[in-house]
mmCIF file of C-alpha atoms in Angstrom:
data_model
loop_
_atom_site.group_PDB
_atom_site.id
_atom_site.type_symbol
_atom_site.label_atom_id
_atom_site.label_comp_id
_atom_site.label_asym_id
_atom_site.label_seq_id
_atom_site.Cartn_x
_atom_site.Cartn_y
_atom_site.Cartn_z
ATOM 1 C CA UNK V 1 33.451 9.073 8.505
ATOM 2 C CA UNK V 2 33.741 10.743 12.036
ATOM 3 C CA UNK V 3 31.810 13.433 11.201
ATOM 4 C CA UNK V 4 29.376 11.195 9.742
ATOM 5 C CA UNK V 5 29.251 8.911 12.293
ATOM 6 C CA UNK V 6 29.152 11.838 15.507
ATOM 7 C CA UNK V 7 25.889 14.039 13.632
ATOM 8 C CA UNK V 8 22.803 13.386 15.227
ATOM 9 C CA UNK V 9 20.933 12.295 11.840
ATOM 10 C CA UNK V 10 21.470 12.645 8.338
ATOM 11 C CA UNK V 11 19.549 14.287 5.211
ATOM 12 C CA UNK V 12 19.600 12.292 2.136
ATOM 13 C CA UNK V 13 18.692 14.557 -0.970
ATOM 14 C CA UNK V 14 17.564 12.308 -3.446
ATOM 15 C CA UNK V 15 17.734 12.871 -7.118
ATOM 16 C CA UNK V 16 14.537 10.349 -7.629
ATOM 17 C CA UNK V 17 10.636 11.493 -8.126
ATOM 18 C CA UNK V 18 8.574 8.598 -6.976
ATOM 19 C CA UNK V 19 4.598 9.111 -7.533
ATOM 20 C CA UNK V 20 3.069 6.233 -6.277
ATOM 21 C CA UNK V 21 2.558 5.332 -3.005
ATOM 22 C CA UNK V 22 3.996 1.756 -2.877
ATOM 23 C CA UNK V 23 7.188 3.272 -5.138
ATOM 24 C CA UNK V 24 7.416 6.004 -2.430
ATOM 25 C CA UNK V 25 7.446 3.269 0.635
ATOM 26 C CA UNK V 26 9.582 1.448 -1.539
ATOM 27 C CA UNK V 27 12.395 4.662 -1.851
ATOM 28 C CA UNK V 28 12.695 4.982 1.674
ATOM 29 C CA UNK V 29 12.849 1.346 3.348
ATOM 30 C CA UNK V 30 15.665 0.014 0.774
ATOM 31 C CA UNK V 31 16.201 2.516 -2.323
ATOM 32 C CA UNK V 32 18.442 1.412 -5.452
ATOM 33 C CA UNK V 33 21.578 0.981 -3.743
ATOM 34 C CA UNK V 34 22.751 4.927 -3.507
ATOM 35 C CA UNK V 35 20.945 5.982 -0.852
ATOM 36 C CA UNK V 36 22.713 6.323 2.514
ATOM 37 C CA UNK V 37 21.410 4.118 5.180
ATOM 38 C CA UNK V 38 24.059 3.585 7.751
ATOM 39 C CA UNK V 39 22.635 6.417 9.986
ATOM 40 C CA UNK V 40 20.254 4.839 12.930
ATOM 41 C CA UNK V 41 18.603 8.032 11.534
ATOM 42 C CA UNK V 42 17.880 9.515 7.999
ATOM 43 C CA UNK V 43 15.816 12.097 6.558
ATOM 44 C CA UNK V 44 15.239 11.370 2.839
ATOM 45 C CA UNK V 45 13.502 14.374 0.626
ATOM 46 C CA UNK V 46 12.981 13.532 -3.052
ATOM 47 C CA UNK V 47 13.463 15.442 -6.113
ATOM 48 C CA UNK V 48 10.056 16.634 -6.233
ATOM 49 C CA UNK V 49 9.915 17.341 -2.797
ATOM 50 C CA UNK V 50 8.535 13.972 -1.053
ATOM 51 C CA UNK V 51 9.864 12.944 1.901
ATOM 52 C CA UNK V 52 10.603 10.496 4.226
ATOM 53 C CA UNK V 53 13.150 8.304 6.964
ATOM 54 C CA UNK V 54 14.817 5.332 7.037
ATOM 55 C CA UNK V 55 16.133 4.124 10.809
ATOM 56 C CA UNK V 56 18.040 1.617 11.982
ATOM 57 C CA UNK V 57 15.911 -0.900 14.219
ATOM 58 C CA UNK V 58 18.879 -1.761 16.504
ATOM 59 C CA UNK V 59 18.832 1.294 17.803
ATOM 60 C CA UNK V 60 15.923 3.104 17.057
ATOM 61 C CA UNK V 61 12.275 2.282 17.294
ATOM 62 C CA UNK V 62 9.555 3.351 15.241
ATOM 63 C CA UNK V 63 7.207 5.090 17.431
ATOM 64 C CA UNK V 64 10.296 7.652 18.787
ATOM 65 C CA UNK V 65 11.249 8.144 15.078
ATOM 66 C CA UNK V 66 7.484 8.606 14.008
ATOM 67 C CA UNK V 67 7.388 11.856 16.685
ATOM 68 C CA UNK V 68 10.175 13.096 15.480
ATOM 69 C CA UNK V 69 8.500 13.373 11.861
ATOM 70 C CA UNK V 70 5.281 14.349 13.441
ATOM 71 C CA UNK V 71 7.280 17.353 15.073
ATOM 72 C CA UNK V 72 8.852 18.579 11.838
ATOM 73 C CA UNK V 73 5.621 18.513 10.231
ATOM 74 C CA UNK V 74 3.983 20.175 13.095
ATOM 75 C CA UNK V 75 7.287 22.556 13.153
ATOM 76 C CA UNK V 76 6.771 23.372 9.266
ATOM 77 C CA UNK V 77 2.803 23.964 9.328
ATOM 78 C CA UNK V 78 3.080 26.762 12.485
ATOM 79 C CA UNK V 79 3.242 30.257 11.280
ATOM 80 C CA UNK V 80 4.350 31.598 14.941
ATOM 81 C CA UNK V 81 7.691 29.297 14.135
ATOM 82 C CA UNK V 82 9.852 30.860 11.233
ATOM 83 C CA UNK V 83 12.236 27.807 10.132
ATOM 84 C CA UNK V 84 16.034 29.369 10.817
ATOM 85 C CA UNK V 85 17.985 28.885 7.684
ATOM 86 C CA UNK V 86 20.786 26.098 8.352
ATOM 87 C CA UNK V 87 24.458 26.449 7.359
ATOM 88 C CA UNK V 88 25.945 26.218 4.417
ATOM 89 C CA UNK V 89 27.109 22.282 4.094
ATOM 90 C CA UNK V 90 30.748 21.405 2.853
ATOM 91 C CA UNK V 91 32.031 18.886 0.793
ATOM 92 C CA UNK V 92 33.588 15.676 2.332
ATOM 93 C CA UNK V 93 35.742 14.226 0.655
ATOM 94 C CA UNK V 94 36.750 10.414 0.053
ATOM 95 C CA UNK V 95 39.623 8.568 -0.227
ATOM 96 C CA UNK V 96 38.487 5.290 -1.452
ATOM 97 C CA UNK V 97 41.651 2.487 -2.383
ATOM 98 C CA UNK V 98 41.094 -0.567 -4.670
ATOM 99 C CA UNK V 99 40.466 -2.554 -2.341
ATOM 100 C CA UNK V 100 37.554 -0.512 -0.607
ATOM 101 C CA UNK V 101 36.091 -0.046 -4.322
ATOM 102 C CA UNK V 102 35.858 -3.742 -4.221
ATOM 103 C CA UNK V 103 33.951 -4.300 -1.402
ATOM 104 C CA UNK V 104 31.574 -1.606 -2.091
ATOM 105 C CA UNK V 105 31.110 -3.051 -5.926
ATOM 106 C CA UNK V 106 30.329 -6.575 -4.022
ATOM 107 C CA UNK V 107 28.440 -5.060 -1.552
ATOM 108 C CA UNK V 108 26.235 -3.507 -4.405
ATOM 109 C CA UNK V 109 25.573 -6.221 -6.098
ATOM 110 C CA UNK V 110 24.457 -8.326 -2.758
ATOM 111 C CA UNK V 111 21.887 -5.315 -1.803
ATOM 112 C CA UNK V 112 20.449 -5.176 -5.367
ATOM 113 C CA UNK V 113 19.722 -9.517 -5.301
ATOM 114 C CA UNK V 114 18.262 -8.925 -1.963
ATOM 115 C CA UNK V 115 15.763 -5.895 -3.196
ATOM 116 C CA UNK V 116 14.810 -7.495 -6.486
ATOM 117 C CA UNK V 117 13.377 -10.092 -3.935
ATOM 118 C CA UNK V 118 11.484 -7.910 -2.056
ATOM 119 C CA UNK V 119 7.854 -6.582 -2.314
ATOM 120 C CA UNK V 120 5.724 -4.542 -0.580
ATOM 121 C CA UNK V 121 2.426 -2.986 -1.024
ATOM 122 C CA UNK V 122 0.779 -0.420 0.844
ATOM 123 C CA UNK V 123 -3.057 -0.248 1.967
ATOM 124 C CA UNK V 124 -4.845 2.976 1.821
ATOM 125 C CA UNK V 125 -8.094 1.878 3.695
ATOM 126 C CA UNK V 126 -10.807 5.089 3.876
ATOM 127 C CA UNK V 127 -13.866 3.362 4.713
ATOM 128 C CA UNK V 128 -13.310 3.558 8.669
ATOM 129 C CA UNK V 129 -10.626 3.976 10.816
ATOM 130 C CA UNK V 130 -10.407 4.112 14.615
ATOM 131 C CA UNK V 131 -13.634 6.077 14.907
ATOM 132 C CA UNK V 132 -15.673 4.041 13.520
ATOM 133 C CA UNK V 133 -14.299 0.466 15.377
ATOM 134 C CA UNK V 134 -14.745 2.043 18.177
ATOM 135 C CA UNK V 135 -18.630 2.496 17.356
ATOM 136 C CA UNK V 136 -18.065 -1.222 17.424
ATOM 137 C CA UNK V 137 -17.378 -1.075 20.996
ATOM 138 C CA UNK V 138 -13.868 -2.683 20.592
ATOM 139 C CA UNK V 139 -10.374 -1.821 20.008
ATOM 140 C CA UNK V 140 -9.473 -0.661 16.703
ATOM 141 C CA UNK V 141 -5.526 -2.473 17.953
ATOM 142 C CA UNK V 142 -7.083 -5.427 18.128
ATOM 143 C CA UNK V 143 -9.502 -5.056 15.709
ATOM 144 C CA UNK V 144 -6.837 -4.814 12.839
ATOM 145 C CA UNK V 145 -4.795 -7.467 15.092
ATOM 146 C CA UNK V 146 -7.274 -9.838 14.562
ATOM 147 C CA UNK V 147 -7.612 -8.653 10.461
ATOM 148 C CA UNK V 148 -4.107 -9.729 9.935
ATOM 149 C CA UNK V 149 -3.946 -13.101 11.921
ATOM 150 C CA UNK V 150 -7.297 -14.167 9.516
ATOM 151 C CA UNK V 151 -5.888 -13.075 6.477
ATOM 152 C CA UNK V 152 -3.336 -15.448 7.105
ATOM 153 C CA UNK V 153 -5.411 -17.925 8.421
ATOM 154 C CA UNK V 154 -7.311 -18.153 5.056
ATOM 155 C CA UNK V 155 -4.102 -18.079 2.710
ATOM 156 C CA UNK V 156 -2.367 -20.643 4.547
ATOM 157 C CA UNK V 157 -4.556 -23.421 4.140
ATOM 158 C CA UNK V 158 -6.602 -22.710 7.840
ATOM 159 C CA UNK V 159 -3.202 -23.351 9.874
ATOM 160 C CA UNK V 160 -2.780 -20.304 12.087
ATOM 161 C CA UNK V 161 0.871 -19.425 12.898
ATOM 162 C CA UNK V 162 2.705 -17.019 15.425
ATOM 163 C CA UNK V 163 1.934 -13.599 15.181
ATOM 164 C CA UNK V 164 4.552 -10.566 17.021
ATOM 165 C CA UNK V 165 3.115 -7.064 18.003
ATOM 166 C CA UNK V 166 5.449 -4.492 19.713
ATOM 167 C CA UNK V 167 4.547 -4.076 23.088
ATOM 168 C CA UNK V 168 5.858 -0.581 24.152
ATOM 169 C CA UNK V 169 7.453 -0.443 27.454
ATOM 170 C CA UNK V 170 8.664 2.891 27.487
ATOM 171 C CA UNK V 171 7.505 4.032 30.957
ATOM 172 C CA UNK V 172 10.348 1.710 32.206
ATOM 173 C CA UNK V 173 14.072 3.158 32.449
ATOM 174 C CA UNK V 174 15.267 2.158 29.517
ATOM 175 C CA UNK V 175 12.506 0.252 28.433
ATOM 176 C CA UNK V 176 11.909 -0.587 24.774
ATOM 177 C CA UNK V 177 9.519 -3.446 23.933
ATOM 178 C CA UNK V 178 7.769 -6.866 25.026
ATOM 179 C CA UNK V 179 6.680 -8.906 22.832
ATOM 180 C CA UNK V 180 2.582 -8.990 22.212
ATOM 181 C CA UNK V 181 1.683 -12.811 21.479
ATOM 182 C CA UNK V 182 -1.591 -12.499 19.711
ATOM 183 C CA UNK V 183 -2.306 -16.187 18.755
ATOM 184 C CA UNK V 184 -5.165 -17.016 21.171
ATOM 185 C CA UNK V 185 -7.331 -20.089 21.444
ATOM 186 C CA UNK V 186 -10.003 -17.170 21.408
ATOM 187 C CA UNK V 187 -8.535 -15.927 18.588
ATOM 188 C CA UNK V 188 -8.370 -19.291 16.403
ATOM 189 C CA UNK V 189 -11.747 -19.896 17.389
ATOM 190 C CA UNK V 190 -13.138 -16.446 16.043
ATOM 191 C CA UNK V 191 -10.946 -17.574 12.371
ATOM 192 C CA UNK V 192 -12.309 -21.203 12.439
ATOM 193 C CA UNK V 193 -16.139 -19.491 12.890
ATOM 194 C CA UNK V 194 -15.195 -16.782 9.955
ATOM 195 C CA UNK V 195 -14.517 -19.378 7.408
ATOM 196 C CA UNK V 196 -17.167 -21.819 8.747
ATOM 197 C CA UNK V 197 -20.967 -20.707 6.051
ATOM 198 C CA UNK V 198 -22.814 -22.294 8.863
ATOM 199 C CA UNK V 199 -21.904 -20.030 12.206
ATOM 200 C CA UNK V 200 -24.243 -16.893 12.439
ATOM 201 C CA UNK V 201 -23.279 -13.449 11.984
ATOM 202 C CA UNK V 202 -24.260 -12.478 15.613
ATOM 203 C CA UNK V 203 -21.910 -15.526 16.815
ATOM 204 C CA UNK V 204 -18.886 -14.146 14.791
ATOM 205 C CA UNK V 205 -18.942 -10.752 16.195
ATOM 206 C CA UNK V 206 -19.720 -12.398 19.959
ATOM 207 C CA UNK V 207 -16.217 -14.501 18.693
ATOM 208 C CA UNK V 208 -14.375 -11.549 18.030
ATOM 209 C CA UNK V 209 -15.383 -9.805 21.151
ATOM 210 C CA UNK V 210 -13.991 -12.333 22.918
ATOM 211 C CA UNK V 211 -10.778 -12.455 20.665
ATOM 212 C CA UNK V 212 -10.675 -8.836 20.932
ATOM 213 C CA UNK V 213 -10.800 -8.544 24.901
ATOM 214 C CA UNK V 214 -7.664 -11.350 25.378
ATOM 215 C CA UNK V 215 -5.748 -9.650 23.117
ATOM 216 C CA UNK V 216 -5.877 -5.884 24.698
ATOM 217 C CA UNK V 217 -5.796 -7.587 28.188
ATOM 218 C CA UNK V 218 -2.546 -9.733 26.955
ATOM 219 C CA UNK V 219 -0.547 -6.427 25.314
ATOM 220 C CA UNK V 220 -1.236 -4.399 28.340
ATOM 221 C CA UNK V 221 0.058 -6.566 30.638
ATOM 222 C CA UNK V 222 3.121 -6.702 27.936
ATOM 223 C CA UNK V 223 3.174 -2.993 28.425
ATOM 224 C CA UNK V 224 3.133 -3.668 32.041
ATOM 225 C CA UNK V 225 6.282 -5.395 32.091
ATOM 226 C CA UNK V 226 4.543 -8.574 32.600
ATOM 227 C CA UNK V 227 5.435 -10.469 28.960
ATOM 228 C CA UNK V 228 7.665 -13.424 28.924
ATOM 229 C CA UNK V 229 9.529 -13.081 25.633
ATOM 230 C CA UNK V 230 12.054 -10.155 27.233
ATOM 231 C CA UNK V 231 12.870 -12.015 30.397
ATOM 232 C CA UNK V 232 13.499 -15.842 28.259
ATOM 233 C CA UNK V 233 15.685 -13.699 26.172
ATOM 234 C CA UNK V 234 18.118 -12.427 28.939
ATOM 235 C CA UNK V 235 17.868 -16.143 30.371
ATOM 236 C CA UNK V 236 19.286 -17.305 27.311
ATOM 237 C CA UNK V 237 22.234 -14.677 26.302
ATOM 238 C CA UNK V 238 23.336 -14.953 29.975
ATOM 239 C CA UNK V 239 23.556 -18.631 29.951
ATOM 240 C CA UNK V 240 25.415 -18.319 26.651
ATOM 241 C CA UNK V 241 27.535 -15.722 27.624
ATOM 242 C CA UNK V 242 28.429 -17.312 31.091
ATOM 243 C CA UNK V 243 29.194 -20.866 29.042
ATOM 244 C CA UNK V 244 26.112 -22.527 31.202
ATOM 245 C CA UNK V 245 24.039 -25.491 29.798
ATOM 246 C CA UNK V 246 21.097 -24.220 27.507
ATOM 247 C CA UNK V 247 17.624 -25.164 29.283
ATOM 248 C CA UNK V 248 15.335 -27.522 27.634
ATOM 249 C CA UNK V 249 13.121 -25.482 26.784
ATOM 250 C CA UNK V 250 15.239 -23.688 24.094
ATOM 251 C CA UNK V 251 15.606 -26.865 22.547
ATOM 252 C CA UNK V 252 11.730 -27.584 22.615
ATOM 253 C CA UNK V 253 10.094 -27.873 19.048
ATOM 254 C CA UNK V 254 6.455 -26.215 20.583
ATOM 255 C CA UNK V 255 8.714 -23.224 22.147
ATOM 256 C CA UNK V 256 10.769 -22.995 18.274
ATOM 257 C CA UNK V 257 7.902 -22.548 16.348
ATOM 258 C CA UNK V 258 6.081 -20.143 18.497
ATOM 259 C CA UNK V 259 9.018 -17.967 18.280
ATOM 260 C CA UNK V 260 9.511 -17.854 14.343
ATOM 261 C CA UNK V 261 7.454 -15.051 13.544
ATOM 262 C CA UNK V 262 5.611 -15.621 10.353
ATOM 263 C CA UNK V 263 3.713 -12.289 11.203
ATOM 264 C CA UNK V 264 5.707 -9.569 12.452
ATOM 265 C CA UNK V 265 3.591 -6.360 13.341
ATOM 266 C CA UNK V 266 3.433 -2.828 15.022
ATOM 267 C CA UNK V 267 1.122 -0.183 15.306
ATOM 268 C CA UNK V 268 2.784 2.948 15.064
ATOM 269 C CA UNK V 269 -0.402 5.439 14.666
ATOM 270 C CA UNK V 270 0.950 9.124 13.287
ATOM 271 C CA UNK V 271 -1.270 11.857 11.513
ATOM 272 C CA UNK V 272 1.469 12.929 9.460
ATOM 273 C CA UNK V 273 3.452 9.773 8.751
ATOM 274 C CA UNK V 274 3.048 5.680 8.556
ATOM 275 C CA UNK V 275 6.162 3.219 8.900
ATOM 276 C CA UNK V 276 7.029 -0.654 7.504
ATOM 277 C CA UNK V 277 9.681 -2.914 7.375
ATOM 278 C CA UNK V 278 10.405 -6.488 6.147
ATOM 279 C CA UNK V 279 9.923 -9.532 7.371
ATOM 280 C CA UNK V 280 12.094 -11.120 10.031
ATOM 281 C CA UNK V 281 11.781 -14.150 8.502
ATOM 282 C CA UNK V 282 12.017 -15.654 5.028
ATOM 283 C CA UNK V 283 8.710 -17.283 5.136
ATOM 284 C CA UNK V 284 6.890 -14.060 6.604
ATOM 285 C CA UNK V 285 5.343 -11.052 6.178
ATOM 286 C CA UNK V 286 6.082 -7.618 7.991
ATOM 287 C CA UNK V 287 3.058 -5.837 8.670
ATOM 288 C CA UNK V 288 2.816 -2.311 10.433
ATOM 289 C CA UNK V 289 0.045 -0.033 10.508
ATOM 290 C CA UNK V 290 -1.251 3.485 11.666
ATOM 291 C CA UNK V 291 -5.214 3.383 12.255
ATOM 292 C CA UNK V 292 -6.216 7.222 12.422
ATOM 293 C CA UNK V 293 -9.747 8.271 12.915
ATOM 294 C CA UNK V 294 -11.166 7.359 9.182
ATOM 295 C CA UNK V 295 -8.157 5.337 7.560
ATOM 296 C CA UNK V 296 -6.291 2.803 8.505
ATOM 297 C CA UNK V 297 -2.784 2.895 6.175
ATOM 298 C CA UNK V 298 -0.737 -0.036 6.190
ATOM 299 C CA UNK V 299 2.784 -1.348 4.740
ATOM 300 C CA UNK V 300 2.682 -4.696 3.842
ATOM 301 C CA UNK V 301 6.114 -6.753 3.232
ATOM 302 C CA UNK V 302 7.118 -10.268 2.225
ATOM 303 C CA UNK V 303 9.647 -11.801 -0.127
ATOM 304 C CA UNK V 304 8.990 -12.524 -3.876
ATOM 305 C CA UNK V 305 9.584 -15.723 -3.459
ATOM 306 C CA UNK V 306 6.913 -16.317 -0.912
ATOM 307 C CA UNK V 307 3.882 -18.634 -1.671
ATOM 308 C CA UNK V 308 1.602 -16.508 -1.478
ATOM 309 C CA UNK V 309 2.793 -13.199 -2.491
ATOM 310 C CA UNK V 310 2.023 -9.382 -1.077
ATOM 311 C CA UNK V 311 -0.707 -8.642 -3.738
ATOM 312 C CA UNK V 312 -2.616 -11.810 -2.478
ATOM 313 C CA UNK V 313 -2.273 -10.915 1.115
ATOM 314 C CA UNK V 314 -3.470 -6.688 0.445
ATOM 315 C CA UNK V 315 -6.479 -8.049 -1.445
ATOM 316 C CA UNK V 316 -7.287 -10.653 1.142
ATOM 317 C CA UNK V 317 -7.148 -7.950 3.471
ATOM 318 C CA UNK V 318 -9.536 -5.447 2.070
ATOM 319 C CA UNK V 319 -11.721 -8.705 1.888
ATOM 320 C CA UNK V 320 -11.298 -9.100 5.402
ATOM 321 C CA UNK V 321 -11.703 -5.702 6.400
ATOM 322 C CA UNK V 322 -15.140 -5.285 4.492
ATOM 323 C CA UNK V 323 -16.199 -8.845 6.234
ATOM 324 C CA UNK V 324 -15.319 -7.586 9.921
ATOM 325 C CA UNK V 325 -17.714 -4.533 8.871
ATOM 326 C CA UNK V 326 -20.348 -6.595 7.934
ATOM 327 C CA UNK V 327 -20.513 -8.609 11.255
ATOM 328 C CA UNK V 328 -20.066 -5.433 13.521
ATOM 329 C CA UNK V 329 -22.792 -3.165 11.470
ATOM 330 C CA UNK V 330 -25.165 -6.562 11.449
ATOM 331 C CA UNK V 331 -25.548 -5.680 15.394
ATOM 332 C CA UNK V 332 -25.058 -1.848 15.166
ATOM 333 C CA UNK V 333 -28.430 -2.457 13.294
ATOM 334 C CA UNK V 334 -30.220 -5.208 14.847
ATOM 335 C CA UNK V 335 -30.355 -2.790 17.613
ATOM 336 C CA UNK V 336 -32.170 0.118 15.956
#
């Protein structure tokens, strides 16, 4: 296990040949059960030659693991960069006692309950992509930001509910992520008017303008160290740590709910490669997405024994997608 544990990442060679997309996604977040995953890095390559990562969130986030991957590609597609051939790998070999057998049998069994109630669908969107929401004179982050918050909106009865985006803060020392809090009163406002027959098509898109603008303003001054989320956090593990009283406000139902993240979401945007997880809670989904210039692809996760279910929430999407089109084209050509 040293040697295991002191390599930089792993390769997985996996005897599997999954064809579909969504069986592909599936392979790499959680696999059957013999796939190793106890790396905060793997490289997974399939029978028939797909390929893939699984990373530890703990210690690894997905836009640093996404480079990587672009790299490699970028790496394997030069001519001017011959690929060096590695060594020859050796056998390790286990001692495993009765007891150990045990716990892995156990451990087995727990993993494969937990998968068979997991789903997960990915969208393959080619109609536009970041090119053509920009035509739209808005962000194509917020754009799909606000996509996800109504799709939710309209399955859940017209109750909006907190909504996390990873808010990089890399250009601090050490510097990982804020949190991006993109339930707005702008934001609920532009739903209420989307499911509302009677409110125009021009006052929809003027709505999601609006929307739109809070939201980039609110995740760059996340990115700007200037979130809350981070700094309550520390509050609280100190206090705990140190034995202090817990503050009200960690005890305050408002604060609670606005911290159980029904809808937890990243963007990390790659040419070569898109990412998901689950959701973080058991209610949820887990939503992450790479817009590129004429695509958007995104992983979609919940449990199987949520409400609603992941099929609902893709088709409800491409709904959504094609109605945010139809508001942002209806001014594109009302001024021709």
């Amino acid at each position: 296990m040293t040697r295991i544990e002191s390599a930089a990442f792993v390769v997985v060679l996996d005897d599997t040949s999954p064809q579909h997309i969504d069986d592909i996604a599936r392979r790499f977040l959680h696999g059957d059960g013999q796939l190793y995953f106890d790396k905060s890095f793997q490289i997974i390559v399939c029978k028939n030659g797909v390929s893939g990562f699984n990373g530890e969130h703990s210690k690894l986030d997905g836009l640093p693991a996404a480079r990587v991957i672009d790299f490699m590609s970028t790496y394997k597609h030069s001519p001017s960069h011959p690929m060096p051939l590695p060594p020859m790998p050796a056998p390790i070999r286990f001692h495993i006692s009765d007891d150990m057998a045990s716990l892995i049998r156990s451990a087995c069994h727990d993993f494969a309950k937990f998968c068979g109630n997991f789903d997960l669908k990915i969208l393959n969107w080619t109609r536009f992509g970041s090119s053509q929401i920009k035509n739209f004179k808005l962000s194509p982050d917020a754009f799909y930001q606000m996509a996800i918050q109504l799709v939710h909106f309209k399955l859940n009865g017209h109750v909006p509910v907190a909504i996390y985006e990873s808010a990089q803060t890399k250009k601090f020392y050490c510097g990982r992520t804020e949190v991006g809090r993109n339930l707005s009163s702008d934001a609920l406002v532009w739903m209420r008017a989307m499911v509302d027959p009677e409110v125009s098509v021009e006052k929809k898109r003027e709505l999601l303008v609006t929307a739109c603008k809070y939201h980039t303003a609110y995740l760059t001054a996340a990115c700007n160290g200037q979130g809350v989320d981070r700094l309550l956090l520390g509050l609280k593990l100190i206090a705990q740590e140190n034995k202090y009283p817990v503050h009200p406000i960690f005890e305050d139902k408002g604060f609670n709910i606005s911290n159980n993240w029904i809808l937890s979401t990243s963007q990390v945007s790659s040419p070569y490669s898109y990412c998901g997880y689950g959701p973080v809670v058991e209610d949820g989904f887990g939503v992450c997405y790479s817009i590129r210039d004429n695509a958007i692809l995104s992983s979609m996760c919940c449990m199987k024994s949520h409400k609603v279910g992941i099929a609902k929430f893709h088709d409800t999407m491409r709904q959504t997608l094609s109605e945010m089109e139809m508001i942002c084209e209806a001014r594109i050509k009302a001024n021709l």
